[in-house]
Coordinates of C-alpha atoms in Angstrom, one line a residue:
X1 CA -7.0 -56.5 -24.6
X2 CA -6.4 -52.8 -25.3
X3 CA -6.8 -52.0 -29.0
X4 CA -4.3 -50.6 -31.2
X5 CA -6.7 -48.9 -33.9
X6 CA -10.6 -48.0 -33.1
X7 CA -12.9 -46.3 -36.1
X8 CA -15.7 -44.1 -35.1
X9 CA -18.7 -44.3 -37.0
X10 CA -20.5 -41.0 -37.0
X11 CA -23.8 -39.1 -38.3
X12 CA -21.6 -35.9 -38.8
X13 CA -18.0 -34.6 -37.4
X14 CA -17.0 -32.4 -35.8
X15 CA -20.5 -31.5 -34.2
X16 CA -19.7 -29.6 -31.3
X17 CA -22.8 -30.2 -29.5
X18 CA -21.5 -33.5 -29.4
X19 CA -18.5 -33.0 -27.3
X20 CA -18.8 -36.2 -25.7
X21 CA -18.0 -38.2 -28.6
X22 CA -14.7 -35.5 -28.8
X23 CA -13.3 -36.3 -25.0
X24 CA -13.7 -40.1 -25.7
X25 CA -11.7 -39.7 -29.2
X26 CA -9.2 -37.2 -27.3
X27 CA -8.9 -39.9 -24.6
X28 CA -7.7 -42.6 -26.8
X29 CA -5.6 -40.8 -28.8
X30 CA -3.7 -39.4 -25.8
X31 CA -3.5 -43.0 -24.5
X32 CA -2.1 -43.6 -28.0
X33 CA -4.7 -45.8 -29.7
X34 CA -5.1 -44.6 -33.3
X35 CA -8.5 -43.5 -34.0
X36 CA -9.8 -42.7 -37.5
X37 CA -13.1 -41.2 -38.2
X38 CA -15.6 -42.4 -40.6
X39 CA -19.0 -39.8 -40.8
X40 CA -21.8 -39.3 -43.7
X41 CA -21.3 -35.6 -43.7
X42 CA -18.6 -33.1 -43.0
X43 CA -19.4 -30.8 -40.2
X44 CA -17.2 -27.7 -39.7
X45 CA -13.6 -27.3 -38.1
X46 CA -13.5 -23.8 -38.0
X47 CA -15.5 -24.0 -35.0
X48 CA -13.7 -27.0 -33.3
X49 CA -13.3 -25.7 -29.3
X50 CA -9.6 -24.8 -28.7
X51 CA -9.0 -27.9 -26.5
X52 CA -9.6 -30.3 -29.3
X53 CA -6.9 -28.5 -31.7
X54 CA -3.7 -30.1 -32.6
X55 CA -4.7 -33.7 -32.4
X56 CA -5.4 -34.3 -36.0
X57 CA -8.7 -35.0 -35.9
X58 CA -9.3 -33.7 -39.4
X59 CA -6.7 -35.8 -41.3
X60 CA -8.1 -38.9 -39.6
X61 CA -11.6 -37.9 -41.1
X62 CA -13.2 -39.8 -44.0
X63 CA -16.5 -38.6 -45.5
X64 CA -19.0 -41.5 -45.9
X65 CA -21.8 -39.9 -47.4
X66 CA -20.9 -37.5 -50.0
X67 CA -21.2 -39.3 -53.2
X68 CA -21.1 -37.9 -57.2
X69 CA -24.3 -37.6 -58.4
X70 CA -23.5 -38.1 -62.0
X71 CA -23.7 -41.5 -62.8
X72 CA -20.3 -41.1 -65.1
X73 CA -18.5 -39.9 -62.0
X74 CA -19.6 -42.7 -60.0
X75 CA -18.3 -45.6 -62.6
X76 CA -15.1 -43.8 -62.8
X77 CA -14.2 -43.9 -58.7
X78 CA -15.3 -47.3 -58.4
X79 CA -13.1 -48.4 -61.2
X80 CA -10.1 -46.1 -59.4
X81 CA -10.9 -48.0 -56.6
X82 CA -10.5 -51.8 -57.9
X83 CA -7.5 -50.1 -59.4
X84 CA -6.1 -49.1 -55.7
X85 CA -7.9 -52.0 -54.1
X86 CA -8.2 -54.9 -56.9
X87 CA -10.9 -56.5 -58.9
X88 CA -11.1 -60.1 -58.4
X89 CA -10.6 -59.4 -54.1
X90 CA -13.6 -57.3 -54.5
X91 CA -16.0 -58.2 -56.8
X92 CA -17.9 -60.1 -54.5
X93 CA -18.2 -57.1 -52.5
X94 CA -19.3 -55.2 -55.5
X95 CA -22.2 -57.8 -56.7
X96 CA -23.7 -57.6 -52.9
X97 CA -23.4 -53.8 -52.8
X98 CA -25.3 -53.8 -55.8
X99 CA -28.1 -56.5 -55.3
X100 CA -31.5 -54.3 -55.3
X101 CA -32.8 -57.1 -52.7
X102 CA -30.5 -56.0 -50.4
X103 CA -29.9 -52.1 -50.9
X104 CA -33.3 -51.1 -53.5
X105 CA -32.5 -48.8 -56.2
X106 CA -29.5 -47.3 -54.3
X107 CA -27.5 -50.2 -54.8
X108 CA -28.0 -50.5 -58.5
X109 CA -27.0 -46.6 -58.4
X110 CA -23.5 -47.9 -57.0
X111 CA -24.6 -45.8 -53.8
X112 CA -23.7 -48.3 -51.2
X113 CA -20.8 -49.7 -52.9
X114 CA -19.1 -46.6 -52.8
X115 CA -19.9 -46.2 -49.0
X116 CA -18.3 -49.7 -49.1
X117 CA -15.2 -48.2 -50.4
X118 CA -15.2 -45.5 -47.9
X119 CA -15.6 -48.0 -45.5
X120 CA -12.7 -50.1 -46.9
X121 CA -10.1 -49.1 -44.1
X122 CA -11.9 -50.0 -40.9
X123 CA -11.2 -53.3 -41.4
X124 CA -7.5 -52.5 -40.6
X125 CA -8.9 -51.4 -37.3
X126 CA -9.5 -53.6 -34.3
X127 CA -13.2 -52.5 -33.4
X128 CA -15.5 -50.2 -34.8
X129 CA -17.8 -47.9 -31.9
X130 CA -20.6 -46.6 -33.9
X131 CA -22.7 -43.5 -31.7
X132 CA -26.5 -43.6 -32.3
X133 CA -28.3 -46.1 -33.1
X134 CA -29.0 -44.8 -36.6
X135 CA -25.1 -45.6 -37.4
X136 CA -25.0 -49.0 -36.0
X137 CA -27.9 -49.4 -38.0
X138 CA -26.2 -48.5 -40.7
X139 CA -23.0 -50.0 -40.4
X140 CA -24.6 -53.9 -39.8
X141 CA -26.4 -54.0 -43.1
X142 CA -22.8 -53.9 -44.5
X143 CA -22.1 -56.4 -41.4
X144 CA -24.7 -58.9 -41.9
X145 CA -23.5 -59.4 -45.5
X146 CA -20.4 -60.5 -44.6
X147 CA -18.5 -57.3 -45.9
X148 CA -15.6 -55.9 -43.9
X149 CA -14.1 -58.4 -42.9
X150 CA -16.8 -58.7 -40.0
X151 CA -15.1 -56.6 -37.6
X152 CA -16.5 -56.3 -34.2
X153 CA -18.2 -52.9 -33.1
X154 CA -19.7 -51.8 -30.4
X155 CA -23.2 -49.1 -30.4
X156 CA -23.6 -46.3 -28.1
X157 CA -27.0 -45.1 -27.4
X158 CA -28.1 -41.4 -26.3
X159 CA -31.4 -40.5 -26.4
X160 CA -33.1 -39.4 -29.5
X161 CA -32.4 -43.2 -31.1
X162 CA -34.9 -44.5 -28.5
X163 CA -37.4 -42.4 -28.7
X164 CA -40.3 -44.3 -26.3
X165 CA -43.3 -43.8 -29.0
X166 CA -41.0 -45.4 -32.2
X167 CA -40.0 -48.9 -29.9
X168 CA -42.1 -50.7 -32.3
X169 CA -40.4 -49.2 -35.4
X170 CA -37.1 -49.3 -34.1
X171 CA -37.7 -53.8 -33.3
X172 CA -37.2 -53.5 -37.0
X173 CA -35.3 -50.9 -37.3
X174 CA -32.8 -52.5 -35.4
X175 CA -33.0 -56.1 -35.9
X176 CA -29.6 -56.3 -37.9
X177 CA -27.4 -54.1 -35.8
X178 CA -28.9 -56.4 -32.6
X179 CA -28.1 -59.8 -34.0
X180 CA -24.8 -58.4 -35.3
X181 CA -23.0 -56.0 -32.1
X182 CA -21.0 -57.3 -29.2
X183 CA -22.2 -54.3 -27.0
X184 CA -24.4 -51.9 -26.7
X185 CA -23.5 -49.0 -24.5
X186 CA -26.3 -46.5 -22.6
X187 CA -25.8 -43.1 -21.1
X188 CA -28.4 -43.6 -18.0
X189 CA -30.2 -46.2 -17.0
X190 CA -33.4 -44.8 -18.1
X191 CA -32.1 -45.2 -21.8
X192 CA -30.9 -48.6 -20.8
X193 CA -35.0 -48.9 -19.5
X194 CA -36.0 -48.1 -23.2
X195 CA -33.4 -49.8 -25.0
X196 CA -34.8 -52.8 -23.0
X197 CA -38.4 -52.1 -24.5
X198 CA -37.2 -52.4 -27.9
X199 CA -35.6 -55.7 -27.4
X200 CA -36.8 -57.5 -24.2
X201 CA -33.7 -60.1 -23.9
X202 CA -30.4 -57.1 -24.8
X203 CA -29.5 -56.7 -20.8
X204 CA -26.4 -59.0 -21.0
X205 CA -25.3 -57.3 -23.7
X206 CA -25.7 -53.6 -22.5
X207 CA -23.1 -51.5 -20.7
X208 CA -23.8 -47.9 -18.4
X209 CA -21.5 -45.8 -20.4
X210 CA -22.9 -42.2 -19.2
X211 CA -21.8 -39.2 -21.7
X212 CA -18.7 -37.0 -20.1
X213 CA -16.7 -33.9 -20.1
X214 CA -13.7 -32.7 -19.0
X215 CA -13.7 -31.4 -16.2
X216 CA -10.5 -29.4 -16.3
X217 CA -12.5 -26.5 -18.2
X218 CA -15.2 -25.7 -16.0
X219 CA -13.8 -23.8 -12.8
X220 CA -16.4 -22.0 -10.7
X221 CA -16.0 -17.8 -10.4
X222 CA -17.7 -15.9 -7.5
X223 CA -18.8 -12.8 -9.5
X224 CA -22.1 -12.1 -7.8
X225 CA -24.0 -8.6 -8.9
X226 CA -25.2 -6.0 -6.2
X227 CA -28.1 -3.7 -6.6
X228 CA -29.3 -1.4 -4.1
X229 CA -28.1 -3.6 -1.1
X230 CA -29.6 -6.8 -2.2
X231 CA -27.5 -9.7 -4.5
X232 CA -29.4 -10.4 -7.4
X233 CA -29.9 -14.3 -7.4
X234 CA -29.0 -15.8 -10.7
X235 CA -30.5 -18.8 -12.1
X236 CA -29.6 -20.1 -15.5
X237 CA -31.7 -22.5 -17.9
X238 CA -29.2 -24.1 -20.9
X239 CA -30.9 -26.4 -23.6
X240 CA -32.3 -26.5 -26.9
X241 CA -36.0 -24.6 -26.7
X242 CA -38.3 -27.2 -27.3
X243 CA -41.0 -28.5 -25.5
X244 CA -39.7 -31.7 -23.9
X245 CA -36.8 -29.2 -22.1
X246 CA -39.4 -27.4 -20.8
X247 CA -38.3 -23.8 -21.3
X248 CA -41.9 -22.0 -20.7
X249 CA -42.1 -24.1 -17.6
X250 CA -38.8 -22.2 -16.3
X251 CA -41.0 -19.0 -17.2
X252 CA -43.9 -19.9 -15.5
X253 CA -41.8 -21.0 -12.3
X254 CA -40.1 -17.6 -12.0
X255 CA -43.5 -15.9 -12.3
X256 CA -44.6 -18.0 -9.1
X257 CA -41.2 -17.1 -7.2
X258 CA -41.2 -13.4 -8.2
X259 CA -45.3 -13.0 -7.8
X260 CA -46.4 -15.3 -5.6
X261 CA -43.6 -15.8 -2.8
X262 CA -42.4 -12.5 -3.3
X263 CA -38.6 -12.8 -4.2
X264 CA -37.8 -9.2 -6.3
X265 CA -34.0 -9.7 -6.3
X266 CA -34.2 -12.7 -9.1
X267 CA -33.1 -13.7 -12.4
X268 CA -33.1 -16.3 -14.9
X269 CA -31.3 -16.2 -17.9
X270 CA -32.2 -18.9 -20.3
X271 CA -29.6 -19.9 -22.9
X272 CA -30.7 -21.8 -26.3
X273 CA -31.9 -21.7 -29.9
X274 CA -35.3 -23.5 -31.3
X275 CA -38.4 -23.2 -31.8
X276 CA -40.2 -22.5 -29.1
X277 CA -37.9 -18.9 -28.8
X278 CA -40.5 -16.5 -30.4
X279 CA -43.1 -18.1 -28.4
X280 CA -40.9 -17.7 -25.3
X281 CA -40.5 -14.0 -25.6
X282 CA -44.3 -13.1 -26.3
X283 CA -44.6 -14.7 -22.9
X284 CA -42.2 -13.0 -21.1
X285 CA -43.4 -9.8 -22.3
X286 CA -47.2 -10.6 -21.6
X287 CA -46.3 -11.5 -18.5
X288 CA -44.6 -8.6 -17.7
X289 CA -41.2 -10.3 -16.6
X290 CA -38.6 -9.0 -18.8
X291 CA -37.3 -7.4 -15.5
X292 CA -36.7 -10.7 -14.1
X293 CA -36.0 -13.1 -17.1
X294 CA -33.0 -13.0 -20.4
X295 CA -33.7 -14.7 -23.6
X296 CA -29.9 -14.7 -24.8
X297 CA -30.0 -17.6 -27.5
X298 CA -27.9 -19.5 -28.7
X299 CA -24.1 -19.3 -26.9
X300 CA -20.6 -20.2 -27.9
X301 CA -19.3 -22.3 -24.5
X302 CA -16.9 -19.8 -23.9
X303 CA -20.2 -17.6 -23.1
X304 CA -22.4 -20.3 -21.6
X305 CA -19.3 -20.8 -18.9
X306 CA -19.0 -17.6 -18.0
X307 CA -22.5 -17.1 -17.4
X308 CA -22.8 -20.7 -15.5
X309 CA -19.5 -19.2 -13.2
X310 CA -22.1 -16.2 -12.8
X311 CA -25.1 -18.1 -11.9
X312 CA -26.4 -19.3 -8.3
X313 CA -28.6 -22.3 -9.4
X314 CA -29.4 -24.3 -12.3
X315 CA -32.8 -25.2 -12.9
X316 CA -34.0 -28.1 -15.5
X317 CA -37.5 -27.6 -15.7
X318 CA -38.5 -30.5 -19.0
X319 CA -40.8 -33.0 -18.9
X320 CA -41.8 -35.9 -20.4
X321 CA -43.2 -34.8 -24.1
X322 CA -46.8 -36.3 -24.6
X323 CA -46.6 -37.4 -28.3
X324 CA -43.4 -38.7 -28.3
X325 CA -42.7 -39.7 -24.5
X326 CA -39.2 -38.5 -24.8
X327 CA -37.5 -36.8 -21.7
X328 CA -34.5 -36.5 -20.7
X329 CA -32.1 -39.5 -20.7
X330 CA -29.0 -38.0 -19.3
X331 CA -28.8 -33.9 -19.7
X332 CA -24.8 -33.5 -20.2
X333 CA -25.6 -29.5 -19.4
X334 CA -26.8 -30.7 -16.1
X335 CA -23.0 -32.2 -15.6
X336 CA -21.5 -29.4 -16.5
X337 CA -23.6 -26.7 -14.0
X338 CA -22.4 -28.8 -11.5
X339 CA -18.7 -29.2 -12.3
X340 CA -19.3 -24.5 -12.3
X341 CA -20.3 -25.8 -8.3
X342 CA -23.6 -25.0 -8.9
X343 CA -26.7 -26.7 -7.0
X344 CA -29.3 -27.7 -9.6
X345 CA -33.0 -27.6 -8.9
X346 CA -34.4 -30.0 -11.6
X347 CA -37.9 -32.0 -12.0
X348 CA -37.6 -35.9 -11.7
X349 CA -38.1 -37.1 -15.3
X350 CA -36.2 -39.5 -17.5
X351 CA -32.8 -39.8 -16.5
X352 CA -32.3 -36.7 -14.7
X353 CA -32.5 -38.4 -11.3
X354 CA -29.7 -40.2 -11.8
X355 CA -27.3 -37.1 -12.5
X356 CA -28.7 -35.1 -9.8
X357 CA -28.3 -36.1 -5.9
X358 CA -31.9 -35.2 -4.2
X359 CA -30.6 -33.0 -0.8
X360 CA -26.8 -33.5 -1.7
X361 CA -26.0 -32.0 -5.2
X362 CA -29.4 -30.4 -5.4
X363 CA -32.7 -30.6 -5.1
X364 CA -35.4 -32.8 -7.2
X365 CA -39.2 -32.3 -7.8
X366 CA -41.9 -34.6 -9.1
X367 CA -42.8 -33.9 -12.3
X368 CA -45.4 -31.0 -13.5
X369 CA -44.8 -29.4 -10.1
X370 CA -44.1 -25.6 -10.7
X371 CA -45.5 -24.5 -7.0
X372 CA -43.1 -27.3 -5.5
X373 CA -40.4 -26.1 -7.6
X374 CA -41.1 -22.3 -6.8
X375 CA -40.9 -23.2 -3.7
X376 CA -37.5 -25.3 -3.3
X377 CA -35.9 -22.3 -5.4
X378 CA -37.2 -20.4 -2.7
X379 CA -35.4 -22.5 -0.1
X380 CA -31.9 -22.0 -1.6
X381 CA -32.1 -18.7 -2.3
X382 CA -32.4 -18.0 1.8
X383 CA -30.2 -20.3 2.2
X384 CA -26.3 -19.0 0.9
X385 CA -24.8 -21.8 3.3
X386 CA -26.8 -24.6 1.8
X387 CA -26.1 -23.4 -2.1
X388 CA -22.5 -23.6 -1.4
X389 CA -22.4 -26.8 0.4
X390 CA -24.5 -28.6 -2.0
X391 CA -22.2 -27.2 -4.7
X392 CA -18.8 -28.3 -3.6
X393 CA -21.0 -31.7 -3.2
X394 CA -21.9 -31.0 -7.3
X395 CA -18.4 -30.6 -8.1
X396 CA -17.3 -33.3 -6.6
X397 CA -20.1 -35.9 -7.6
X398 CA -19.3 -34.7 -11.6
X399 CA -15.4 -35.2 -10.8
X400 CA -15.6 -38.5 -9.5
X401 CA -18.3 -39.8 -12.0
X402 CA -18.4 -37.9 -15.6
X403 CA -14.3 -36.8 -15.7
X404 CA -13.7 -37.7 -19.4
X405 CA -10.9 -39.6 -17.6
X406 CA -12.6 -41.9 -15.6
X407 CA -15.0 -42.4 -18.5
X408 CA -12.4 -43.2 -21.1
X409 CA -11.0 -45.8 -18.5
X410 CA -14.5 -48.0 -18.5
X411 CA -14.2 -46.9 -22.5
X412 CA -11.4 -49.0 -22.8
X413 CA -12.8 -51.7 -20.5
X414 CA -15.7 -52.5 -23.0
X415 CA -13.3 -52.4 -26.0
X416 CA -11.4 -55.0 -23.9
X417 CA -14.3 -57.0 -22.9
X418 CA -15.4 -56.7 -27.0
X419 CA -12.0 -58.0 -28.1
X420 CA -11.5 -60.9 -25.6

């Protein structure tokens, strides 16, 4: 059964880092399922990428989270609303909203019963997909007390809700939302793996939904640079610079290719905000490599593409963080370099595996290994006729298997499966 009206239950929209969650509402809009758009916090439209314009999106947005602080403001919109709404059709509502056993001190502050009223119009929807865990958390407290009409909703998972160290906080964490959702989705099946450690008996209730993009705008450009007779091989890092992505790793790899195997005509540029980015460029410069290696920041996509349709090889050099145990569950960026046609040279941790193919799309390496990986950067960079035939194989592994398309078609086979 193919839904008429779907509400998407967000930490923040638009968040463009996100745009996974914007190609599946794009999808169902365009297959003419109305979508409305229920987030705590307003993120910012003036920054909204091109291809999402003119669909709406920001007149089917209702802010969750932003309440009155004033106690005298907060009396006077719940009384507009049993105005709009009525009294007696909602005061039971109100009285569980309110109950300190249920919400603490919030509910007594009418907090909760005005995210109830904000909430008020999904139950003319059919289903309710919540992203993160942290919102179907929070949307089964108002569940399990029989508000809302119960509708059924559906949880997509996507990393940073199951992070490996917090399984035993997130048992309770997530007891509610468990007993309460039809289906859980997962973007790899290393996330499935963790959702798994967190409740041991989920598996019949989880669905491989990986995270997609459109493949429509990312079109690889041969622009290759020439210096003094020799083409400059370009490799690109993208991702946030923190530890678990691995950044300094990418450094210390390039330093083994340049100085130890003896490869002059190289370069990395390394794309991203966090952190780590001071740190970063005190090692470039102490290791004498600012020759070889670009600390550019932060990038709008429009900049990150045309320096991906640049590039020569992606490399994804994270690991598995030791305090946390998070890696990588799926890597989205690793998606896109590959739609650009670019061979990726990635090590093997979390999820990664499973959106790169080892000797077809590119080339994987056990974790930790920086000569290995020196070394299989070094193979592709002899090798012009392997780099292009490994990335016509990229392209079309990310066409057939991450097209916001084919996605949005198993999208709509879960909602089905939900509503049946």
């Amino acid at each position: 059964m193919k839904p008429a009206k779907v509400a998407f239950l967000l930490h923040e929209f638009p968040t463009l880092t996100e745009t996974f969650i914007l190609n599946q509402i794009i999808f169902l809009i365009r297959n003419d399922i109305d979508v409305r758009i229920y987030a705590l916090y307003p993120g910012d439209f003036s920054k909204l990428h091109l291809q999402y314009q003119g669909y709406g999106l920001e007149e089917r947005l209702t802010v969750v989270g932003v309440i009155p602080k004033k106690m005298t403001a907060r009396l006077t919109e719940t009384w507009r609303f049993f105005k709009s709404y009525g009294l007696l059709g909602n005061l039971a509502s109100f009285f569980k909203t309110i109950n300190p056993f249920s919400f603490g001190v919030a509910g007594l502050k009418l907090t909760h019963f005005l995210y109830y009223t904000r909430l008020f119009e999904t139950q003319s929807c059919d289903l309710i997909h919540a992203h993160f865990g942290q919102m179907g958390s929070f949307f089964s407290k108002y569940f399990a007390k029989g508000l809302l009409n119960n509708r059924p909703y559906v949880v997509s998972f996507h990393g940073y809700d199951l992070v490996p160290s917090e399984y035993l906080d997130n048992r309770i964490r997530y007891q509610s939302m468990f007993q309460t959702a039809k289906i859980s989705t997962v973007n790899s099946g290393y996330t499935g793996k963790l959702l798994n450690k967190v409740k041991t008996d989920i598996d019949s209730q989880v669905r491989l939904l990986p995270e997609s993009l459109d493949t429509r705008l990312f079109e690889k450009k041969r622009n290759s640079e020439v210096k003094l007779g020799q083409k400059i091989i370009k490799l690109v890092f993208v991702g946030r610079l923190v530890d678990w992505k691995g950044p300094d790793t990418a450094i210390r790899i390039v330093e083994k290719v340049v100085r130890d195997l003896g490869f002059a005509n190289l370069e990395l540029s390394i794309i991203g905000r966090g952190p780590m980015f001071s740190q970063l460029e005190k090692m470039v410069e102490e290791k004498g490599l600012s020759r070889y290696i670009k600390l550019l920041g932060g990038q709008e996509q429009s900049v990150v593409k045309s320096i991906l349709a640049e590039s020569d090889l992606f490399i994804y050099s994270g690991r598995t963080q030791q305090d946390t145990n998070r890696a990588e569950n799926q890597g989205l960026v690793l998606m896109e370099a590959q739609a650009m046609g670019l061979p990726v040279v990635a090590f093997d941790v979390g999820g990664v595996g499973e959106g790169v193919q080892d000797k077809i799309t590119g080339l994987l390496v056990s974790p930790e290994q920086v000569k290995e990986f020196a070394s299989r950067i070094a193979e592709l960079i002899l090798d012009t006729e392997r780099r292009e035939v490994m990335g016509e194989a990229a392209r079309s592994f990310v066409y057939d298997n991450y097209d916001m398309e084919i996605l949005g078609e198993k999208l709509l086979e879960i909602y089905s499966e939900v509503l049946s």
